[in-house]
Backbone as a ProteinNet text record, in pm:
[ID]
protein_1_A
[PRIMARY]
XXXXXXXXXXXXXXXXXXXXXXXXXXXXXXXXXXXXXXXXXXXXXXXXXXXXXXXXXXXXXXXXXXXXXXXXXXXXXXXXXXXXXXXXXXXXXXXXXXXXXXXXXXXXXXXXXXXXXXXXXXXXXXXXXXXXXXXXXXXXXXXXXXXXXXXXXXXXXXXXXXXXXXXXXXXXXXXXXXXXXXXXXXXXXXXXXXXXXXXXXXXXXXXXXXXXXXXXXXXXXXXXXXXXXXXXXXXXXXXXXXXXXXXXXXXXXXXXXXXXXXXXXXXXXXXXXXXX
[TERTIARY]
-5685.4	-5765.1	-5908.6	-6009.3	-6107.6	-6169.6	-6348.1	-6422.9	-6430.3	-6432.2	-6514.2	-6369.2	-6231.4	-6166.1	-6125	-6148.4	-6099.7	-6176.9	-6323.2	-6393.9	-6348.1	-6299.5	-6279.2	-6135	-6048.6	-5952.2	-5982.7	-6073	-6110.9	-6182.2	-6236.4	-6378.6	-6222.6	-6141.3	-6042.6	-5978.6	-5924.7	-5861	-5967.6	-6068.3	-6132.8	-6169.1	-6188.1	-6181.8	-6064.4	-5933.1	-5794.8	-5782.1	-5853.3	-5856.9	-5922.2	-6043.9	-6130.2	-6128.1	-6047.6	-6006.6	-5866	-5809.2	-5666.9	-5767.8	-5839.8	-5847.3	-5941.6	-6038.2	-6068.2	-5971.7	-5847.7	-5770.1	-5723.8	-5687.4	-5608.2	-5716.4	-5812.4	-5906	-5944	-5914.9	-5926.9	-5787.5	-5685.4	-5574.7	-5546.4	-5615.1	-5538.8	-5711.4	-5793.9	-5914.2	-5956.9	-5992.1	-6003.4	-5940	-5754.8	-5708.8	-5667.7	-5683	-5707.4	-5557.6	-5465.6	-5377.3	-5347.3	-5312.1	-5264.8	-5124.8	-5022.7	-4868.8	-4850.1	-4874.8	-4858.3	-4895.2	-4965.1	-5071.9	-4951.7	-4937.8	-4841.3	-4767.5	-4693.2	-4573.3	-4533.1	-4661.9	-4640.6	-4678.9	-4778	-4782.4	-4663.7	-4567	-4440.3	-4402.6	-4355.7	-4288.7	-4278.8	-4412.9	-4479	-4432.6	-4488.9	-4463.4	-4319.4	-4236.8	-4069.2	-4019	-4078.8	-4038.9	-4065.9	-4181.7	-4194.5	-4127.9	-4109.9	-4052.9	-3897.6	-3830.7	-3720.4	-3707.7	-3817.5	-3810.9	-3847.8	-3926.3	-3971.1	-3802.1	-3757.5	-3652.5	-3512	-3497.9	-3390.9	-3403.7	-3510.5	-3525.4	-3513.2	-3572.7	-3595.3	-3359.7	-3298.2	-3211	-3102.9	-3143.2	-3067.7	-3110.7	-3190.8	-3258.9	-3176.7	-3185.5	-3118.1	-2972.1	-2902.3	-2734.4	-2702.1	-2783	-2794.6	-2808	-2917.7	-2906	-2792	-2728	-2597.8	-2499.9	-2470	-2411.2	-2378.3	-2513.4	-2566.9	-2506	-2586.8	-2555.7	-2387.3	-2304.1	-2146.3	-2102.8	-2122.3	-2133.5	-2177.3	-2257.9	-2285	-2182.6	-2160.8	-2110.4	-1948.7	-1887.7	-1753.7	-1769.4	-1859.1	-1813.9	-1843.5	-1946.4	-1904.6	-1797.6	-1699.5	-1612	-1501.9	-1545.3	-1431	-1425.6	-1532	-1557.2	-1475.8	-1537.7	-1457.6	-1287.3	-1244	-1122.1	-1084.5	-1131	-1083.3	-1060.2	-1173.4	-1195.4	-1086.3	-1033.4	-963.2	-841	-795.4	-670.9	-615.5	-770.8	-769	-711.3	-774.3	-759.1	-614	-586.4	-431.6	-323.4	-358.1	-272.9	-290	-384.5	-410.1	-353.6	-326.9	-258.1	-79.5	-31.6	98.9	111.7	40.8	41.7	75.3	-5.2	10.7	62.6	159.8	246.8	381.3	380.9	530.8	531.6	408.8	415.9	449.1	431.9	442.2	586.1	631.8	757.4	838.4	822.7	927.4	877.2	792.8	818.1	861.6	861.3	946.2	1095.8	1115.6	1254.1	1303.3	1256.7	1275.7	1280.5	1209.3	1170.1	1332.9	1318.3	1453.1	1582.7	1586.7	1716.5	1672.1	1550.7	1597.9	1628.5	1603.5	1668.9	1798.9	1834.7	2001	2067.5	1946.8	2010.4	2016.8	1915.3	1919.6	2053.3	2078.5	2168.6	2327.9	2359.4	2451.9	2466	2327.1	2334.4	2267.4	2326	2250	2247.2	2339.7	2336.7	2251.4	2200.3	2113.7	1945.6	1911.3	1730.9	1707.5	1624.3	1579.5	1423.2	1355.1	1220.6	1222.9	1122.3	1104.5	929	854.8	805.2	764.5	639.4	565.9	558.2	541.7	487.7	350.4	313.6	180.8	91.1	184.1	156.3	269.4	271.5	356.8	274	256.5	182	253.3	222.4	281.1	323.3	274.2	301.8	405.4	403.3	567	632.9	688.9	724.9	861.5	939.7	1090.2	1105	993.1	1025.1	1010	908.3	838.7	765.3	750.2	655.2	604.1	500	456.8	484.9	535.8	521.2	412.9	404.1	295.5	354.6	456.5	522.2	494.2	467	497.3	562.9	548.2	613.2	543.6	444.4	412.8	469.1	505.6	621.7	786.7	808.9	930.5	1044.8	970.2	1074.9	1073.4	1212.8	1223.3	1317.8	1318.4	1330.9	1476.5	1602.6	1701.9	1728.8	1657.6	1641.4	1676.1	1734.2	1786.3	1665.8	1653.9	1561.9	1649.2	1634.1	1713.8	1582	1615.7	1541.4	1645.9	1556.4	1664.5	1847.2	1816.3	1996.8	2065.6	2014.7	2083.3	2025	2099.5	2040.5	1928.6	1804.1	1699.9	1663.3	1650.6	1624.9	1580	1544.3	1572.2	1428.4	1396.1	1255.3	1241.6	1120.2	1101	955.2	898.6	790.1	685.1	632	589.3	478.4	379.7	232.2	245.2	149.5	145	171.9	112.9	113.5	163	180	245.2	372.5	449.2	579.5	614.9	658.4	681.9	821.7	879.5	1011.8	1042.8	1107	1201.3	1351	1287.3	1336.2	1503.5	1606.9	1720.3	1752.1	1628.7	1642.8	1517.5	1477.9	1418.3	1538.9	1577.7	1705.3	1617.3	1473.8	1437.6	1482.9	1483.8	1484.1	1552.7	1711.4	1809.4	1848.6	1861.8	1934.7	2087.1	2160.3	2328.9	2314.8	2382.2	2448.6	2619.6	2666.7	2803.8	2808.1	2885.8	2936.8	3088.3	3155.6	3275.9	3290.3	3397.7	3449.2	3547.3	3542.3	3631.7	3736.8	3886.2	3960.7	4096.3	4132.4	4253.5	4317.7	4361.2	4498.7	4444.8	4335.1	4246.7	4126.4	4060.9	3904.7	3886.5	3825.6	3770.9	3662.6	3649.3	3483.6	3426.5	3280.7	3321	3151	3075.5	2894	2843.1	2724.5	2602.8	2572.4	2523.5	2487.5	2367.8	2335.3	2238.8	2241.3	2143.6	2076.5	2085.7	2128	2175.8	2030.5	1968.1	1861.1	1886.3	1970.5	2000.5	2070.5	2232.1	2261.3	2224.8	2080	1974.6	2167.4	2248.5	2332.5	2374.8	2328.1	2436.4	2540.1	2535.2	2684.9	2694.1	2824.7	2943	3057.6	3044.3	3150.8	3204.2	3272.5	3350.9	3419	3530	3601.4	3696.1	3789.4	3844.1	3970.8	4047.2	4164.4	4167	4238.9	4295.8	4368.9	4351.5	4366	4327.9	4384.3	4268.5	4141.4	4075.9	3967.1	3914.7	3920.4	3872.2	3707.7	3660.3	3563.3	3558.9	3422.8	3402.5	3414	3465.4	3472.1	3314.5	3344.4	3197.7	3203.6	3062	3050	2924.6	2942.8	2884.8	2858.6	2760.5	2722.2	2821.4	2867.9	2944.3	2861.2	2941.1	2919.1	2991.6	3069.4	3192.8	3109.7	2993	2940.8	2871.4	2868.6	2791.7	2659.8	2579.8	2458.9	2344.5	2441	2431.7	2487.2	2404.7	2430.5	2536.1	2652.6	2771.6	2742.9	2815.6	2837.6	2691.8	2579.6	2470.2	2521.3	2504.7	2564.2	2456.7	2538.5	2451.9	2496.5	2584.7	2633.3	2780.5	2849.9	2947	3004.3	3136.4	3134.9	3130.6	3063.9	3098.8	3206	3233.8	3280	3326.5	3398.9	3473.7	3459	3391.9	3437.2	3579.7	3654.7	3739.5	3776.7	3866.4	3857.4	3966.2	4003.8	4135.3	4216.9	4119.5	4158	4102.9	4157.7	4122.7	4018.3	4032	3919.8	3779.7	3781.1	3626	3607.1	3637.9	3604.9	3459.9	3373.6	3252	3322.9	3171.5	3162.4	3069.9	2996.8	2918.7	2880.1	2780.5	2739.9	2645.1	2619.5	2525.8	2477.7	2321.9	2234.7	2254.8	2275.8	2270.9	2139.7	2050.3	1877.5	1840.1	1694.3	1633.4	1522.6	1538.6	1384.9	1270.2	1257	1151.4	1048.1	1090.2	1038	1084.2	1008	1035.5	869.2	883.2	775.5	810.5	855.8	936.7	1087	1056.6	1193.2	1221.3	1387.5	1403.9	1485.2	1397.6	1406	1531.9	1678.2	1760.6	1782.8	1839.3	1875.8	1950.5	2044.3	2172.6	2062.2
3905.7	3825.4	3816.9	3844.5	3840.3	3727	3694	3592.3	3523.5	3603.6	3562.3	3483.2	3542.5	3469.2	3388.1	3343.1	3214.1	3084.2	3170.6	3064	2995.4	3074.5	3069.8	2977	3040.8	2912.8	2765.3	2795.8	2614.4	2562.2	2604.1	2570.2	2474.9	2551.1	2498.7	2392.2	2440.7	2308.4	2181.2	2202.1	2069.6	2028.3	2122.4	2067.7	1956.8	2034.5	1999.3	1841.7	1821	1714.7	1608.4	1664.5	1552.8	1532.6	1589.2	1552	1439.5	1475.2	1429	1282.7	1244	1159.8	1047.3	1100.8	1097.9	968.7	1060.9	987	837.7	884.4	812.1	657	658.3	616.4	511.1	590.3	556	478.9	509.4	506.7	296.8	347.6	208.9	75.9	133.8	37.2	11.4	100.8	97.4	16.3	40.3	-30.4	125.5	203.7	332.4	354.1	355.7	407.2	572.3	638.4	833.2	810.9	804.5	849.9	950	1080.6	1199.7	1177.9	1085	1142.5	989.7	870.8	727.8	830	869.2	955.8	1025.9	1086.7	1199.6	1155.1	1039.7	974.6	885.6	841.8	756.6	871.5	1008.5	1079	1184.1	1131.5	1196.1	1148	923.5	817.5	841.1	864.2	878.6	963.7	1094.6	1199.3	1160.9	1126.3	1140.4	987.2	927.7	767.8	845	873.8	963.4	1022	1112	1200.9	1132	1039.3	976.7	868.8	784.3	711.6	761.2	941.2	966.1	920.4	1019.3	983.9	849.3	777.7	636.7	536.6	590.9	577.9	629.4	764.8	890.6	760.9	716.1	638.5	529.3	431.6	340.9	290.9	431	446	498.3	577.1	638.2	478.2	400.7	296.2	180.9	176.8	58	188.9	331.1	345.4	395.5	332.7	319.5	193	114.2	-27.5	-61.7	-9.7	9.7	48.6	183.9	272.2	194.8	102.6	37	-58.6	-152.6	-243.6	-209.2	-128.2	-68.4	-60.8	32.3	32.6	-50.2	-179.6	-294.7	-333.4	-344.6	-408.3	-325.2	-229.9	-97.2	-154.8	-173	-193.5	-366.4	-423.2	-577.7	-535.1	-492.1	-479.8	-409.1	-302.2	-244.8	-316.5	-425.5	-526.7	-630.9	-672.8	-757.1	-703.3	-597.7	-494.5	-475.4	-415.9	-465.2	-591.1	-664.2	-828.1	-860.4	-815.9	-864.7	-766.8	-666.1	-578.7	-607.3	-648	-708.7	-806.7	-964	-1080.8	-1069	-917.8	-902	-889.6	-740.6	-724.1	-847.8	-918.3	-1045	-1142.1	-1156	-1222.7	-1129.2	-1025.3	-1001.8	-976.8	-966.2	-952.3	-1082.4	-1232.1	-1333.4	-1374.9	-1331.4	-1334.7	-1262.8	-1128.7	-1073.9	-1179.3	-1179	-1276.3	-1441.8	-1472.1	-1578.4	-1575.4	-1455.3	-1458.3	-1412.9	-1300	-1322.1	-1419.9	-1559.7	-1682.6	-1751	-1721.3	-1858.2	-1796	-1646.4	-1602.9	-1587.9	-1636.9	-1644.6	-1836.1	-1835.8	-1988.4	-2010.8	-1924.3	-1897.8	-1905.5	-1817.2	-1766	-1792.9	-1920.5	-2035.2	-2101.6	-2122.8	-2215.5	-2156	-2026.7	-1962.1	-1942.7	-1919.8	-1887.2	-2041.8	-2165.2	-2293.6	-2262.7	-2238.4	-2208.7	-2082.1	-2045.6	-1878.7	-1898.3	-1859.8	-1872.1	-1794.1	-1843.6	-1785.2	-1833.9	-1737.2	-1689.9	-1658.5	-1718.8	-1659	-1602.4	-1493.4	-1439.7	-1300.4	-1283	-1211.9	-1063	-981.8	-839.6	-813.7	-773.6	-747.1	-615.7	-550.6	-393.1	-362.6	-268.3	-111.7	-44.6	123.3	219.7	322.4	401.8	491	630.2	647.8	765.6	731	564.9	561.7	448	457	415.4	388	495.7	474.3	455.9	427.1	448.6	277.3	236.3	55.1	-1.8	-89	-190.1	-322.6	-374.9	-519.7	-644.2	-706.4	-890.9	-916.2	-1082.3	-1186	-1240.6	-1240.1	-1341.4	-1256.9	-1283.9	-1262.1	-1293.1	-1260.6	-1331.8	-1456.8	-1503.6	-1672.2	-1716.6	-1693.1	-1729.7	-1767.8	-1707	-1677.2	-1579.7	-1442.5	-1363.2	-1296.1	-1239.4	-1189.8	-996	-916.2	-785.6	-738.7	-861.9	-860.5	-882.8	-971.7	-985.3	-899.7	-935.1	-842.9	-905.4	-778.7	-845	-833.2	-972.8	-933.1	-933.3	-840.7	-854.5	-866.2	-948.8	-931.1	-984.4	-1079.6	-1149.2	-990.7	-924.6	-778.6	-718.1	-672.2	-589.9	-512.1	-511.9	-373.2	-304.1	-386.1	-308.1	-372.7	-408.3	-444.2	-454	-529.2	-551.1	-434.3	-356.9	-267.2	-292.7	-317.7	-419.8	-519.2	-590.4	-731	-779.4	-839.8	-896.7	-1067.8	-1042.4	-1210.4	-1256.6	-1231.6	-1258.3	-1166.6	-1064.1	-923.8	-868.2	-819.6	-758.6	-599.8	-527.6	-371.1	-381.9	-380.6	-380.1	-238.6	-162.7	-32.7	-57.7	16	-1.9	116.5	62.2	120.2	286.6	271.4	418.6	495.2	482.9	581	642.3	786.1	860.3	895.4	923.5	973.8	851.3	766.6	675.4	536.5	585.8	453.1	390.7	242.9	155.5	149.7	176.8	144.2	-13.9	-47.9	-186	-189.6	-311	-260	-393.8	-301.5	-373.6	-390	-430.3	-497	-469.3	-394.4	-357.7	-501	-560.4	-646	-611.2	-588.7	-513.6	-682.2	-687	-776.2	-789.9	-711.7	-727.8	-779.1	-675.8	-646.2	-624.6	-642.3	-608.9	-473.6	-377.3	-286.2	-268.8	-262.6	-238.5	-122.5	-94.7	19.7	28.7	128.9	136.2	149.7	109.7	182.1	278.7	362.3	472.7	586.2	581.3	665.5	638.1	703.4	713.6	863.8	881.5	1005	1043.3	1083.5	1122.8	1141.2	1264.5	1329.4	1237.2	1157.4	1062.6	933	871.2	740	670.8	668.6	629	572.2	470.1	443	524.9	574.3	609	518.8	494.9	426.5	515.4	489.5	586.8	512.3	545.5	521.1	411	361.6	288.6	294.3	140.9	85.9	119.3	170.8	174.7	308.6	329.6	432.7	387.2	246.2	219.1	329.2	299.9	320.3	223	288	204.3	297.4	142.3	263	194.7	293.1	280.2	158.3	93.3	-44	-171.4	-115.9	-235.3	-236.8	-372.5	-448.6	-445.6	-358.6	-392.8	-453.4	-547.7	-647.1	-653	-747.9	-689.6	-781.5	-728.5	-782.7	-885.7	-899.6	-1032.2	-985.2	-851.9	-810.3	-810.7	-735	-685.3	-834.9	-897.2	-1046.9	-1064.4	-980.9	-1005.7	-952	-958.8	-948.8	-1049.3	-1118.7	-1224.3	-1150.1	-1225	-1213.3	-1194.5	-1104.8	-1146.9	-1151.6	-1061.1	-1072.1	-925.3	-921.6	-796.5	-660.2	-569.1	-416.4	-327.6	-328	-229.7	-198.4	-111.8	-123.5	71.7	117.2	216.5	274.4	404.3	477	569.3	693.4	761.3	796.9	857.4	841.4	1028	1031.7	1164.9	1154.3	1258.8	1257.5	1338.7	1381.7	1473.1	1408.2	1514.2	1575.6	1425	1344.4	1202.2	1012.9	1034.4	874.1	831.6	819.2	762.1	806.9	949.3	969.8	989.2	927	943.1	910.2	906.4	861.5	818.2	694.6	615.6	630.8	648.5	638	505.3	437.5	302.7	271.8	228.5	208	100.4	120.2	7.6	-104.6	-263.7	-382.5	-384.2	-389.1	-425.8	-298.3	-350.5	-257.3	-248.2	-112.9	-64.3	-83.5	-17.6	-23.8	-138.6	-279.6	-375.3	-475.1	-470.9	-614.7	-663.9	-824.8	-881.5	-1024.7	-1048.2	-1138.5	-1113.4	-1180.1	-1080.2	-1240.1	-1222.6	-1354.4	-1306.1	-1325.9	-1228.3	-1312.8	-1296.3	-1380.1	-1297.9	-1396	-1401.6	-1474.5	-1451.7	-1560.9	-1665.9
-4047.6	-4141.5	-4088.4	-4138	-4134.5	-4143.1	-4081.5	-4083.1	-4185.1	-4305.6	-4483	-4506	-4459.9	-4575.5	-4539.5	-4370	-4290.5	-4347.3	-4378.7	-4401	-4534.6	-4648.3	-4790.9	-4783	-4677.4	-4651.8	-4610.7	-4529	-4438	-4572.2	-4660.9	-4799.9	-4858.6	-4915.5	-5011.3	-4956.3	-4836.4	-4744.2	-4754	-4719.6	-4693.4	-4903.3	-4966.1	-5067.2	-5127.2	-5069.9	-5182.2	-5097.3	-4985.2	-4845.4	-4905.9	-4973.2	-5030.9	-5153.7	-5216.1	-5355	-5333.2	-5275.7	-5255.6	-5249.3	-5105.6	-5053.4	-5160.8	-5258.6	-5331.5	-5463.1	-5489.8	-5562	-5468.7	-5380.2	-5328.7	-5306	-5286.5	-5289.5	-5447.6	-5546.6	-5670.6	-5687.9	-5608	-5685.7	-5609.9	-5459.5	-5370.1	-5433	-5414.2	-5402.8	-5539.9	-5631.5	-5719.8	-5863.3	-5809.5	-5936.8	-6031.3	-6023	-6114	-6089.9	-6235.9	-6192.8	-6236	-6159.5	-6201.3	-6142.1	-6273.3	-6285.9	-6147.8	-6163.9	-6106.9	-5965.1	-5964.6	-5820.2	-5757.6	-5811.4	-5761.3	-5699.6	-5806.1	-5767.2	-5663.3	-5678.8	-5571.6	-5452.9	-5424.3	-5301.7	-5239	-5297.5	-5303.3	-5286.3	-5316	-5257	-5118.2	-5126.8	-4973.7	-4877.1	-4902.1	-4815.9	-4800.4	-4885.9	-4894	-4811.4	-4828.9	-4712.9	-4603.6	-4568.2	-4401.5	-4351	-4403	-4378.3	-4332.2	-4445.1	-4441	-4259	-4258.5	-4155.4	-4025.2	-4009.9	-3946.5	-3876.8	-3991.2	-3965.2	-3855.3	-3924	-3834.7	-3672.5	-3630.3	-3488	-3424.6	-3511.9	-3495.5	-3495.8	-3620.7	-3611.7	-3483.2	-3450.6	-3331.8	-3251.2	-3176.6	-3055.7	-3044.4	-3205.5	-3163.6	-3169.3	-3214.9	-3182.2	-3045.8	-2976.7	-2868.1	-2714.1	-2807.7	-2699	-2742.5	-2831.5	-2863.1	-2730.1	-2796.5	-2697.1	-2546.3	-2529.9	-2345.8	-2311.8	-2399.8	-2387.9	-2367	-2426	-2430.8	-2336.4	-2293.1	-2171.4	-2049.1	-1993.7	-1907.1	-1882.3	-2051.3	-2032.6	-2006.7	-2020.9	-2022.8	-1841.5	-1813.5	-1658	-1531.8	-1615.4	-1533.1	-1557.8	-1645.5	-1683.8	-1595.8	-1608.7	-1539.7	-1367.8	-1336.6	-1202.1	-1135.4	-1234	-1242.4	-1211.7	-1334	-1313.1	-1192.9	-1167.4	-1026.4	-886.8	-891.5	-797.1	-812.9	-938.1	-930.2	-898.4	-924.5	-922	-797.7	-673.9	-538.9	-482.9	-536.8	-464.1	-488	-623.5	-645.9	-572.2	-525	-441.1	-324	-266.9	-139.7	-127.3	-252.3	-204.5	-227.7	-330.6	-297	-168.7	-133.1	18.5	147.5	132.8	237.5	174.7	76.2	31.9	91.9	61.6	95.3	251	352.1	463.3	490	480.6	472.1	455.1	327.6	321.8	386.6	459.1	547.7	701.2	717.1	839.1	839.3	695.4	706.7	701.5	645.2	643.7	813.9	887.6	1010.8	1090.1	1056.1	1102.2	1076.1	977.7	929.9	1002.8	1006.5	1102.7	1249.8	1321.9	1429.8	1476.2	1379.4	1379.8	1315.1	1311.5	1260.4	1419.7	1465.7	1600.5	1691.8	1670.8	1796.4	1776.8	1664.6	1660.7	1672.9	1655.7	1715.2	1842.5	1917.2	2063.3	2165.6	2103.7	2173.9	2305.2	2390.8	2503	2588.5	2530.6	2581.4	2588.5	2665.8	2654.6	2545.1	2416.1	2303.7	2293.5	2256.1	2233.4	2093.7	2046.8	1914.5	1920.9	1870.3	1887.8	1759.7	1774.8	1599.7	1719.1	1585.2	1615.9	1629.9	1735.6	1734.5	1732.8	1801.9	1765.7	1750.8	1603.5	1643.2	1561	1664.7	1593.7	1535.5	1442.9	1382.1	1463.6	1541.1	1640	1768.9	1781.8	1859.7	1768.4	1619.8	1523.2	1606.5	1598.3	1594.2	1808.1	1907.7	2015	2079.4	2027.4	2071.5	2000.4	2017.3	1965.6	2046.6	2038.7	2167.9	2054.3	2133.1	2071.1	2147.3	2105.9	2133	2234.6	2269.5	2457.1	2517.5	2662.1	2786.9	2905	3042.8	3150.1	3164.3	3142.8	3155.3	3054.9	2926.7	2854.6	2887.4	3002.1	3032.5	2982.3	2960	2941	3016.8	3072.8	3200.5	3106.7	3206	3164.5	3153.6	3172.6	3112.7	2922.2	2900.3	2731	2650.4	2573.6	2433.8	2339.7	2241.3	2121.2	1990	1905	1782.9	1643.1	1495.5	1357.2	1319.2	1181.4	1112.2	1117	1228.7	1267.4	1389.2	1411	1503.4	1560.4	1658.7	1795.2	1731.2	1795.2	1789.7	1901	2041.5	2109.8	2237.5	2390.1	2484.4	2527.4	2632.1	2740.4	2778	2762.5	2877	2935.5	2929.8	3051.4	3007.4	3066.5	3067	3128.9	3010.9	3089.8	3074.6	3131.8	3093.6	2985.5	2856.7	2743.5	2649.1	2680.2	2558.7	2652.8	2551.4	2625.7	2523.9	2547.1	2564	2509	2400.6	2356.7	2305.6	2374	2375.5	2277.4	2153	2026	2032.2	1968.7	2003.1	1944.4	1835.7	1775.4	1847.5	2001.8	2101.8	2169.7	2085.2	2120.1	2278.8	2321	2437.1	2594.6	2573.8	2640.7	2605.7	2607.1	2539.8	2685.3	2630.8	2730.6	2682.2	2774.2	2765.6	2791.9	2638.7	2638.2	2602.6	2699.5	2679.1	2497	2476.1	2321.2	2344.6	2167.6	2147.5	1981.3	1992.2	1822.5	1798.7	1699.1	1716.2	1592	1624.7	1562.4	1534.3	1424.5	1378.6	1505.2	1561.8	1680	1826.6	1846.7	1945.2	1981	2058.2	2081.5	2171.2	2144	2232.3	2275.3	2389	2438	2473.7	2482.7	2511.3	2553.8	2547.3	2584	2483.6	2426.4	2333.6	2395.6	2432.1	2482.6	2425.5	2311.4	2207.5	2160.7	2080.8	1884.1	1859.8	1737.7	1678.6	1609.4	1552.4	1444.1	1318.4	1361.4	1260.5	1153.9	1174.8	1113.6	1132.2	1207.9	1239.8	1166.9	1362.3	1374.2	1518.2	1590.6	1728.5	1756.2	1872.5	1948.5	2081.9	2038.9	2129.6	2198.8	2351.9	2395.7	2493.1	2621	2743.8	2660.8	2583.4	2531.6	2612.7	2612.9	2695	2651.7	2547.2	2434.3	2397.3	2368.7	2283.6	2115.5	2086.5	1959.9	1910.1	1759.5	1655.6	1576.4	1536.6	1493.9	1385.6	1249.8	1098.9	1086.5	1017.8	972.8	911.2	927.2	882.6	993.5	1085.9	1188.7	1270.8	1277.4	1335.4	1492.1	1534.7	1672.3	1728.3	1817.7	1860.7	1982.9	2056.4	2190.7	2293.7	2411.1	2482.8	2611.2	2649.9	2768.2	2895.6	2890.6	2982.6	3119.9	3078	3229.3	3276.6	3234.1	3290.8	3271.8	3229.8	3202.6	3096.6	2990.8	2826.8	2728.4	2682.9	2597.4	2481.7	2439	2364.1	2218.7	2140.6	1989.2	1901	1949.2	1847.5	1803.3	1670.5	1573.6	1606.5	1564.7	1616.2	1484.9	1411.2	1322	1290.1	1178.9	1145.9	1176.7	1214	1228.5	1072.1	1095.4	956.2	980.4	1130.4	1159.8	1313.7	1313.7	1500.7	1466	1618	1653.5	1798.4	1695.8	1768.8	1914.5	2014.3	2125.4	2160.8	2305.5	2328.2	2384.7	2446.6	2482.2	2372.8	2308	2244.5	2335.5	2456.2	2556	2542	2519.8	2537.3	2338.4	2296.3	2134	2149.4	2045	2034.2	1860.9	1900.8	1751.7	1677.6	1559.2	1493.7	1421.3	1491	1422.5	1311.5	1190.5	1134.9	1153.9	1173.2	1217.7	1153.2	1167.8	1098.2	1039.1	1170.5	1117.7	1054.5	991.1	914.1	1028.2	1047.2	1191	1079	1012.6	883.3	870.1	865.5	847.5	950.5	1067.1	1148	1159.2	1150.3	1161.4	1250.8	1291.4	1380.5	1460.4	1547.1	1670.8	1723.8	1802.8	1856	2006	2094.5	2248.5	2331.4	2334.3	2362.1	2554.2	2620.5	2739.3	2781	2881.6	2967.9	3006.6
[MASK]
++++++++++++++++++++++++++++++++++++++++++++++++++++++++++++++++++++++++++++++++++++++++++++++++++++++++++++++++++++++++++++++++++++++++++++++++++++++++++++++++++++++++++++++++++++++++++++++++++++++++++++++++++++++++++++++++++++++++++++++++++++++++++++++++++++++++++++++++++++

């Protein structure tokens, strides 16, 4: 396009510019009314109002749903917090409640064993990497527990002293198949009693064995064995488990027993440390 006809364009433009403006002029100040020209200015104002509005509408559905969007994930966040807190006060509600219930049976167990030095005493450590081997209470030897002690959960044998501070003690748990203490026990059978050793922990069936038995009875599954008093320096009759199975061999004497644990290893939160 050439100079001449740019110019012949800008001539008309600014003409059709100042005519327009012209009316419009006549049409607002004047009082003058032109049908065609109202019209067509109302349809101008109409369009771009039109065009103008969307954006204006896009913006402010866009901020209701920000506004939503914010408000949803405080709300999201609230709840999460409260969701926490309430899993946190089951949490130390039912930790609460398993150590009260340990509480109330070692006061079962005072009162079965009046005569015996009894300690009652909380868990203070057990770690996950010697789970099934120990765990520390809160007594010690200025407490007066001495490294004969049996420990009972749960109303039943768990597991014995194995060393002692002033204030914390080292309890060697009965399912450490590496390092078991032989306690002598007592099946107690309708006719008769047999005695015989604790001697291990099985794994494989997380079962007591009982061996060197005093009898050649028989003995069925289901009978209760309990800790003895024979050797003189093991407190009597605190429960250890029920047999499930007897292995048998060429002499009744050397049978082995299979015991299932009374206590639950799983959950102890209070222990009651008994002694002659």
């Amino acid at each position: 396009m050439n100079r001449y006809k740019i110019s012949k364009l800008v001539v008309a433009i600014s003409a059709v510019a100042i005519f327009s403006l012209s009316l419009l002029f006549l049409t607002v100040y004047q009082g003058l009314e032109i049908p065609i020209l109202a019209n067509g200015v109302k349809q101008t104002v109409s369009f771009f109002d039109g065009v103008l509005s969307k954006p204006t509408q896009f913006l402010s559905q866009q901020k209701d749903y920000l506004n939503d969007l914010i408000f949803a994930y405080k709300e999201n966040q609230e709840l999460k917090k409260t969701l926490a807190d309430f899993e946190n006060s089951i949490s130390e509600m039912e930790s609460l409640k398993n150590e009260n219930k340990g509480l109330r049976q070692n006061l079962e167990m005072k009162e079965q064993h009046a005569d015996k030095r009894i300690f009652s005493a909380l868990v203070s450590v057990r770690s996950p990497h010697s789970w099934n081997q120990k765990l520390m209470i809160n007594l010690g030897q200025d407490d007066g527990l001495t490294t004969e002690m049996l420990v009972v959960a749960d109303g039943a044998l768990i597991g014995t002293i194995d060393s002692l501070a002033p204030h914390a003690t080292t309890v060697k748990l009965l399912t450490n198949s590496d390092k078991f203490s032989k306690i002598p026990v007592k099946i107690a059978l309708e006719s008769t009693d047999v005695y015989g050793i604790l001697s291990g922990y099985d794994t494989d069936s997380h079962s007591f064995i009982v061996n060197q038995l005093n009898s050649d009875i028989g003995i069925p599954e289901g009978s209760s064995v309990v800790t003895s008093d024979l050797a003189g320096g093991t407190p009597s009759n605190i429960p250890i488990g029920k047999v499930v199975s007897v292995k048998t061999s060429s002499s009744n004497l050397n049978r082995e027993l299979y015991i299932t644990p009374t206590a639950n290893f799983s959950n102890i939160y209070a222990v009651t440390v008994v002694g002659q």
